[in-house]
CSV table of C-alpha atoms in Angstrom, one decimal:
chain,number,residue,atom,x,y,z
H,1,UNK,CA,111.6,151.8,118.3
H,2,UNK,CA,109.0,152.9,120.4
H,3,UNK,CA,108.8,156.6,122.4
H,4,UNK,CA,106.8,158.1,125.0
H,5,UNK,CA,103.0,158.7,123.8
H,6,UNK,CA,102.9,162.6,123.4
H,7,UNK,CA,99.2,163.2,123.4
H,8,UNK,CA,99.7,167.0,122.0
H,9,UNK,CA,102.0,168.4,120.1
H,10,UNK,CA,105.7,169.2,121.5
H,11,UNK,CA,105.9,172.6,122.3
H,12,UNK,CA,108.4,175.4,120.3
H,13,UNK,CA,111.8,176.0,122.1
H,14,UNK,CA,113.6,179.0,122.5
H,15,UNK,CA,117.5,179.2,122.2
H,16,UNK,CA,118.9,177.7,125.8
H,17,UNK,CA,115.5,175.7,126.2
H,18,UNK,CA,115.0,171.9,126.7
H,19,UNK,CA,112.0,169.3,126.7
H,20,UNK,CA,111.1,166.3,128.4
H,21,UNK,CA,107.8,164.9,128.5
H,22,UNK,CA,106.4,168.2,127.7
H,23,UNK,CA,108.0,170.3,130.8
H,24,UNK,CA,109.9,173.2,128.8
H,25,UNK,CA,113.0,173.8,131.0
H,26,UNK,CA,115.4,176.9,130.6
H,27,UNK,CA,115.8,180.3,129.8
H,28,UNK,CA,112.3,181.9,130.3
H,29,UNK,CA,110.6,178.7,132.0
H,30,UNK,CA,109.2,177.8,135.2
H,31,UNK,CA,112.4,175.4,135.4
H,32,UNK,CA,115.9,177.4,135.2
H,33,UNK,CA,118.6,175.5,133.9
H,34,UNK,CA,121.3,176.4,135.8
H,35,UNK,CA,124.3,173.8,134.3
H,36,UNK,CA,123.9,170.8,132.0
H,37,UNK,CA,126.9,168.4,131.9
H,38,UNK,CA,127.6,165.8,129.0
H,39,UNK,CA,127.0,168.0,126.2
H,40,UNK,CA,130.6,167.2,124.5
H,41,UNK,CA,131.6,163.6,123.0
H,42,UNK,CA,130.0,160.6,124.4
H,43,UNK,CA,131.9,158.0,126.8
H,44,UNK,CA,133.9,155.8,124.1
H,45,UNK,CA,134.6,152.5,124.5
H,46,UNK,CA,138.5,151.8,123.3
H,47,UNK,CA,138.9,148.1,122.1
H,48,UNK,CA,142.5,148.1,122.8
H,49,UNK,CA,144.6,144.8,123.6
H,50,UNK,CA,147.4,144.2,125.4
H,51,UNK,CA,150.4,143.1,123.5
H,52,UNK,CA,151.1,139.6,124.9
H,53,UNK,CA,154.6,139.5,124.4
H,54,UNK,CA,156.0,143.2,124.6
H,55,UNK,CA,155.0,146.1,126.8
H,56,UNK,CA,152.3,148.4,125.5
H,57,UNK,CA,148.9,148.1,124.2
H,58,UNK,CA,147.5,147.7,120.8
H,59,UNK,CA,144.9,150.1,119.7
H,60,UNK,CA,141.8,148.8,118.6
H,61,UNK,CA,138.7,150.7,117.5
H,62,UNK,CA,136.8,153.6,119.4
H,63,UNK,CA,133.6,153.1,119.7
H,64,UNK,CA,130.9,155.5,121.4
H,65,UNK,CA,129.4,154.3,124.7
H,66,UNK,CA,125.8,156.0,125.9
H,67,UNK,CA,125.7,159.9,126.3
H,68,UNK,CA,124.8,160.9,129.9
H,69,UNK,CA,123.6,164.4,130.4
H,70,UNK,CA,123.6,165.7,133.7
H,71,UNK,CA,120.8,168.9,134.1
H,72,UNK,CA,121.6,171.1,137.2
H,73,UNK,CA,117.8,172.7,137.3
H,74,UNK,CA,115.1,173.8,139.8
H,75,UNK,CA,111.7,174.5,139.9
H,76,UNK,CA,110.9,178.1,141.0
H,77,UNK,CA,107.4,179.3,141.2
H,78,UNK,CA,107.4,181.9,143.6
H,79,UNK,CA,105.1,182.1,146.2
H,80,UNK,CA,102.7,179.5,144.4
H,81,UNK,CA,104.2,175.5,145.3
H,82,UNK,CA,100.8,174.0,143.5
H,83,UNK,CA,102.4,175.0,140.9
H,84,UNK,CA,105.8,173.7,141.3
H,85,UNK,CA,104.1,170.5,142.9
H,86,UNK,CA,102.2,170.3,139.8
H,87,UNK,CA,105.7,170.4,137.2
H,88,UNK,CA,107.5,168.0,139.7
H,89,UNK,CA,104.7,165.9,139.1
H,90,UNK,CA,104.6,166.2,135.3
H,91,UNK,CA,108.3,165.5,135.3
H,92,UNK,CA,108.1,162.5,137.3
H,93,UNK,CA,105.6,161.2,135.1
H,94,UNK,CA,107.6,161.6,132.5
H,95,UNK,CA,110.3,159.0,134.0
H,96,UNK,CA,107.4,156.9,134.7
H,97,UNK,CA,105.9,156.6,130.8
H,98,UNK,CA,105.9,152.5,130.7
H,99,UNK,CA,105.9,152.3,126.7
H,100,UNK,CA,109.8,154.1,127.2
H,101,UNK,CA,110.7,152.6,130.3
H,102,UNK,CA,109.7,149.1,130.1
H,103,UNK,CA,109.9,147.9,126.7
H,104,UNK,CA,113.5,147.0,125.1
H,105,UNK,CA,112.7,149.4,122.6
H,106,UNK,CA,111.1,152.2,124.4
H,107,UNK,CA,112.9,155.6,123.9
H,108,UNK,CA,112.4,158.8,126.3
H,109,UNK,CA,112.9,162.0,123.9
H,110,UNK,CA,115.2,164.6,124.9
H,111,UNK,CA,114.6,167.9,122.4
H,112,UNK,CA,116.9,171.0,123.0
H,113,UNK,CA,117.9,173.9,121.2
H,114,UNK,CA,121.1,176.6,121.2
H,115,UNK,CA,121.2,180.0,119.9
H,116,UNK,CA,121.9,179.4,115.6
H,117,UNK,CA,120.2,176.2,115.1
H,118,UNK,CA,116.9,174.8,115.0
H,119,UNK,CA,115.4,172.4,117.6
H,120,UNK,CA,117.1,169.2,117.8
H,121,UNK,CA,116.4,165.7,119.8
H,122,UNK,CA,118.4,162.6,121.6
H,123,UNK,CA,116.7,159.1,121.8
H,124,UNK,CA,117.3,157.3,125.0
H,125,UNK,CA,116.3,156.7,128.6
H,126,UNK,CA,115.5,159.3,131.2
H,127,UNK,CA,117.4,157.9,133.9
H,128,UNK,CA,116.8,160.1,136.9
H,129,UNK,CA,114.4,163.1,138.1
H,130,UNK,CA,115.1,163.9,141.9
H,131,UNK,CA,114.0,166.6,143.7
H,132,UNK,CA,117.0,167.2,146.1
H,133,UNK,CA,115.6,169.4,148.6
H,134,UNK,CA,111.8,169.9,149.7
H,135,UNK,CA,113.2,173.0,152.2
H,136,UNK,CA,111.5,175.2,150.1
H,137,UNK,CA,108.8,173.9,148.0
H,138,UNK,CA,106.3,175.7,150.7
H,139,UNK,CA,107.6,179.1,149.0
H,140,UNK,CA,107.9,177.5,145.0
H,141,UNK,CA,111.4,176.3,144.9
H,142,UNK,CA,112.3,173.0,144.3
H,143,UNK,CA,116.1,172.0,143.0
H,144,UNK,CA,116.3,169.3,140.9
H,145,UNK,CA,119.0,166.6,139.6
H,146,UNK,CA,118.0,165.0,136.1
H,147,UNK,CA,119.9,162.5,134.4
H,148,UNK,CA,118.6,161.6,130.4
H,149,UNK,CA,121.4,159.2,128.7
H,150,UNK,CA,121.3,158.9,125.0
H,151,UNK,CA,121.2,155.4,124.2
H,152,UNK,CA,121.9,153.5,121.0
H,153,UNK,CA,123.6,155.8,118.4
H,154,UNK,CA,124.1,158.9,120.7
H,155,UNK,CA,123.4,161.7,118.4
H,156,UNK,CA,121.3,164.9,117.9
H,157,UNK,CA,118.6,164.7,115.4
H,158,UNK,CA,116.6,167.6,113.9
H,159,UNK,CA,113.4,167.8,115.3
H,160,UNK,CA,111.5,167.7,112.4
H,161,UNK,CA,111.1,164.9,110.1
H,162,UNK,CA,111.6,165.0,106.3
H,163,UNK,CA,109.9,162.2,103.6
H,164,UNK,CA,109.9,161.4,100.5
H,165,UNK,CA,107.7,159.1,98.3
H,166,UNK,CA,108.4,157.5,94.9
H,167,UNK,CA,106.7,155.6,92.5
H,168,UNK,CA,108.4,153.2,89.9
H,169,UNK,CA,108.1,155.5,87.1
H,170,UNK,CA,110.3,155.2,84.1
H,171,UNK,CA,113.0,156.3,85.3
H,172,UNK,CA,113.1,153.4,87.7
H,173,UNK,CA,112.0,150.9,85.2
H,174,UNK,CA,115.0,152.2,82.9
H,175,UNK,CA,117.4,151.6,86.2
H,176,UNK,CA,116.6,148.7,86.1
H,177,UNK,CA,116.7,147.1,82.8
H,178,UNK,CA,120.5,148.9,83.1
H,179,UNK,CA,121.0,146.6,85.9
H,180,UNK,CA,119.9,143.5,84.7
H,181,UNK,CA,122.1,144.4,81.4
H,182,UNK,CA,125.0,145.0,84.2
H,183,UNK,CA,124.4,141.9,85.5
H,184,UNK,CA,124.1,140.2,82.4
H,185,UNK,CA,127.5,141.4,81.1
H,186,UNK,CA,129.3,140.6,85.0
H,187,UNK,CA,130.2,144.3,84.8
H,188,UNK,CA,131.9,145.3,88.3
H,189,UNK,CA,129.7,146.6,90.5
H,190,UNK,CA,131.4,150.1,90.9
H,191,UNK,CA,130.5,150.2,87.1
H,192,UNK,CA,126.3,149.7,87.3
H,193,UNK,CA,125.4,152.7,88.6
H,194,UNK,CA,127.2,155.8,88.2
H,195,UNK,CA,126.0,158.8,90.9
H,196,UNK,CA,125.1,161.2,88.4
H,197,UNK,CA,122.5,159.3,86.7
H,198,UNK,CA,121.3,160.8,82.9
H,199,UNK,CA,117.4,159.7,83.5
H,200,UNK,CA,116.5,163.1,84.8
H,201,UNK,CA,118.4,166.7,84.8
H,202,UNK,CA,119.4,167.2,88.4
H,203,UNK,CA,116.8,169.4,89.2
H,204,UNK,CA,114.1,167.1,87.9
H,205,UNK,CA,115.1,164.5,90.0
H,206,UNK,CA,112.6,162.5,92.3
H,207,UNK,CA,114.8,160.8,94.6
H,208,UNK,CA,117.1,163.7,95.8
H,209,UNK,CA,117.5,163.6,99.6
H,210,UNK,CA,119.5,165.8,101.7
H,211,UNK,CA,121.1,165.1,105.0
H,212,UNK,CA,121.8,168.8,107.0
H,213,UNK,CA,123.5,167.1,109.2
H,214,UNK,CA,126.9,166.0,109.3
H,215,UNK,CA,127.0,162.5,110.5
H,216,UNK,CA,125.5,159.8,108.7
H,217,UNK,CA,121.7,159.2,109.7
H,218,UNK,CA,119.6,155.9,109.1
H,219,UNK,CA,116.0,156.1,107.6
H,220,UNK,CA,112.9,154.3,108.0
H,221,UNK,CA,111.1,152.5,104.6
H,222,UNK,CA,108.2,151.6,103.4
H,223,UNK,CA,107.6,149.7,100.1
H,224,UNK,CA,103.7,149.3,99.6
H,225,UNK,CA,102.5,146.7,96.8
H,226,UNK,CA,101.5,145.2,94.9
H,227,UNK,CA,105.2,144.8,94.0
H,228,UNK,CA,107.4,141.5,94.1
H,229,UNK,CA,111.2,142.2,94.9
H,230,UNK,CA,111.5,145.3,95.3
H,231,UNK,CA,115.4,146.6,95.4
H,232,UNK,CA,116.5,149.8,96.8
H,233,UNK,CA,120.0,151.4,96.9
H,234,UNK,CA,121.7,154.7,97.6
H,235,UNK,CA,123.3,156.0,94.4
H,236,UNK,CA,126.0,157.9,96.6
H,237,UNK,CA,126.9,155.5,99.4
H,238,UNK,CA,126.2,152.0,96.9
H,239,UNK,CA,124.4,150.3,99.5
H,240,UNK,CA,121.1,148.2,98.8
H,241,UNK,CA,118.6,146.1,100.3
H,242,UNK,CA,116.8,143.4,98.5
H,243,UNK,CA,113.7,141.9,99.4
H,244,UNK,CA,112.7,138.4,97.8
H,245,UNK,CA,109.0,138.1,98.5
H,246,UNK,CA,106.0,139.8,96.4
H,247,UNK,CA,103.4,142.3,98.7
H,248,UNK,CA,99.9,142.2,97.5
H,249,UNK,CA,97.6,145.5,97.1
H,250,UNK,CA,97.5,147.2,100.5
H,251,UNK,CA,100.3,145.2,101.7
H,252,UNK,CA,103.6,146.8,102.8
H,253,UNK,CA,107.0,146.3,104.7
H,254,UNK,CA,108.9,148.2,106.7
H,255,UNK,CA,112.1,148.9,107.2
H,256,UNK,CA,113.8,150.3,110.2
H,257,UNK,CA,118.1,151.0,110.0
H,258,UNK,CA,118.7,153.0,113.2
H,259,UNK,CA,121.1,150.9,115.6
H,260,UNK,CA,119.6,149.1,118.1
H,261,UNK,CA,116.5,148.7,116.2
H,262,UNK,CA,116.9,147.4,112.9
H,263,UNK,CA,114.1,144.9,111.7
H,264,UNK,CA,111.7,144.2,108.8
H,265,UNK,CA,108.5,143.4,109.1
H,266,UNK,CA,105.5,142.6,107.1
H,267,UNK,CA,101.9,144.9,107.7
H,268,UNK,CA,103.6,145.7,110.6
H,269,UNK,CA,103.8,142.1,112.4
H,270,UNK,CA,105.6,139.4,110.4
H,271,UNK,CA,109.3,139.4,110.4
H,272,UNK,CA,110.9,139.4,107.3
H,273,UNK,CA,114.3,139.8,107.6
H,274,UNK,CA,114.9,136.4,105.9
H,275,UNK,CA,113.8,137.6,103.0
H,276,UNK,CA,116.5,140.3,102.8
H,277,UNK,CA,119.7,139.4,100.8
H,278,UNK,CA,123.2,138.5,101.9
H,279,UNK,CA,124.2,142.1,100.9
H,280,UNK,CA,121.5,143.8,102.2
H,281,UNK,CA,122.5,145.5,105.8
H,282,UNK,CA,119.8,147.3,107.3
H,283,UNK,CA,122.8,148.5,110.4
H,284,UNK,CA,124.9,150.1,107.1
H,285,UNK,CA,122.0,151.7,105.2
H,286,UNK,CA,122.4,155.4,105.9
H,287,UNK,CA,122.0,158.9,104.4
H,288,UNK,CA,125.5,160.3,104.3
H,289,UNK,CA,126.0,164.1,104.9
H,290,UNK,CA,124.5,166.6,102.0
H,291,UNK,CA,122.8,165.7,99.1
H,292,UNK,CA,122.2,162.0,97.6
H,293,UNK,CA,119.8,159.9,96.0
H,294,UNK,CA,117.5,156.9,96.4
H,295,UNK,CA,116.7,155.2,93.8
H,296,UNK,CA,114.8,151.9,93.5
H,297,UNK,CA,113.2,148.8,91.0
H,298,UNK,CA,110.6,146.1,91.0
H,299,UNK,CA,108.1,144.3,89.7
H,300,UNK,CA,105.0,145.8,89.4
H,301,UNK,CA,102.6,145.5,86.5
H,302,UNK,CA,99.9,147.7,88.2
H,303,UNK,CA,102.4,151.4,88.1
H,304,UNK,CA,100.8,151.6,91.7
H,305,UNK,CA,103.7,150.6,94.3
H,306,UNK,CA,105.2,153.4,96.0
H,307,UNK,CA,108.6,153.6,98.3
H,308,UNK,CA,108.6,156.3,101.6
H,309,UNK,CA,111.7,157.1,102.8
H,310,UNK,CA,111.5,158.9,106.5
H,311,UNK,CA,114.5,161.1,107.9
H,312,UNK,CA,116.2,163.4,110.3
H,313,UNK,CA,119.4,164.9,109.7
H,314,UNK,CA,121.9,164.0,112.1
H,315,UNK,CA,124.6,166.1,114.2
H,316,UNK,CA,127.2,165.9,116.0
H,317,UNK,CA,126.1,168.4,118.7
H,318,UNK,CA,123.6,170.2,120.1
């Protein structure tokens, strides 16, 4: 998934303050917010059906639609409209970035933050920026209507992102020489790997990762070789991806999960996603809520492969 380019770095919020495309808009700003609608659940869509031979309907399953929020805001530089020309402008660049409008992928970035929490973001599409009334943009006042619909899996992230690197140290060589016993024996899979593993005490543990949120959030992965088929899996949730193909030295693959956007590719270009195994589901790979661990094996006689696992916690709310 691609985003708007961001040439400098995205600015701090306050509590009651919002970003897009760099324009800070809120409490304290050049851009009073005066009401944002949308903030609650997104639209779902019910799959009900209707019963064919009875009255009434059978439920199916909810699913979420997009998130549309709706900002109620103004520009109000008093007595100085270069000014508010000059953040109408900004803003309308914004809805005009091609990379987020454009492609398939492309992704406008919607950050916001309320009093208690830290900054948080939406992925999606900034749909509309109108300036509804030019009456009074001679004296710095200039009302707006701005629409930004979260697209894809509708929720808030936290703003920063969290990574984590591992190498196949012993730990992970041990994992998986247990597995391949496992496998060996036709143990059931609930029995190969237990959560709490005994290769490290819990605070000595490389693979720890911890979700703040709580929703599920999908990471992005990168194994780097040389390594030949590498195997990941979360010890909490059980789910893996395998990947039967061998990376030379200063080769990699990636690995994206969030919906919408799943893929695999090779240095970046080739598609790999072939190579992934029958039970490997990049749509179900997630970070539950809290603490869990990734853990992962492979081949790799040189001790120099490495896995990086990228993050954001995920909420349900602002």
């Amino acid at each position: 998934m691609t985003t708007a380019p961001n040439k400098h770095s995205r600015p701090e919020l306050a509590p009651w303050q919002y970003e897009i495309g760099g324009v800070v808009l809120g409490t304290g700003t050049y851009v009073p917010v005066g009401n944002v609608e949308g903030l609650g659940s997104p639209a779902t869509r019910p799959q009900d059906a209707d019963n064919a031979n009875s009255d009434g309907t059978t439920p199916g399953r909810d699913f979420y639609g997009p998130r549309s929020l709706r900002f109620e805001a103004g520009i109000k530089t008093p007595g100085d409209p270069v000014k508010a020309a000059d953040i109408l402008a900004r803003l309308e660049r914004a809805l005009d970035t091609p990379d987020a409008r454009t492609s398939p992928d492309g992704r406008h970035v919607l950050r916001g933050r309320w009093p208690g929490h830290a900054t948080r973001r939406m992925y999606g599409r900034l749909r509309r920026m109108e300036a509804t009334s030019s009456a009074n943009a001679v004296h710095g006042w200039i009302p707006l209507d701005i629409e930004f619909v979260g697209l894809d899996d509708p929720r808030w992230y936290h703003d920063e992102l969290s990574t984590l690197t591992l190498g196949l140290d012993q730990a992970a060589q041990k994992d998986r020489a247990d597995r391949t016993v496992d496998e060996a024996m036709d143990r059931p899979a609930a029995c190969r790997w237990p959560p709490e593993s005994e290769h490290h005490p819990a605070d000595e543990r490389p693979g720890w990762v911890t979700n703040h949120g709580d929703v599920p959030t999908h990471p992005s992965l990168r194994v780097y070789g040389p390594v030949t088929n590498p195997r990941i899996w979360n010890t909490a949730t059980r789910r893996v991806l395998e990947l039967g193909l061998s990376l030379r030295e200063g080769e990699w693959v990636e690995m994206e999960t969030r919906p919408g956007t799943c893929w695999a590719l090779r240095n970046g270009t080739v598609n790999v996603a072939n190579d992934l195994s029958p039970a490997s589901r990049l749509d179900l790979f997630t970070l539950p809520p809290g603490r869990s661990e990734i853990a992962w094996s492979a081949n790799d006689p040189s001790g120099t492969a490495r896995l990086e696992v990228a993050w954001r916690s995920a909420y349900t709310t602002l």
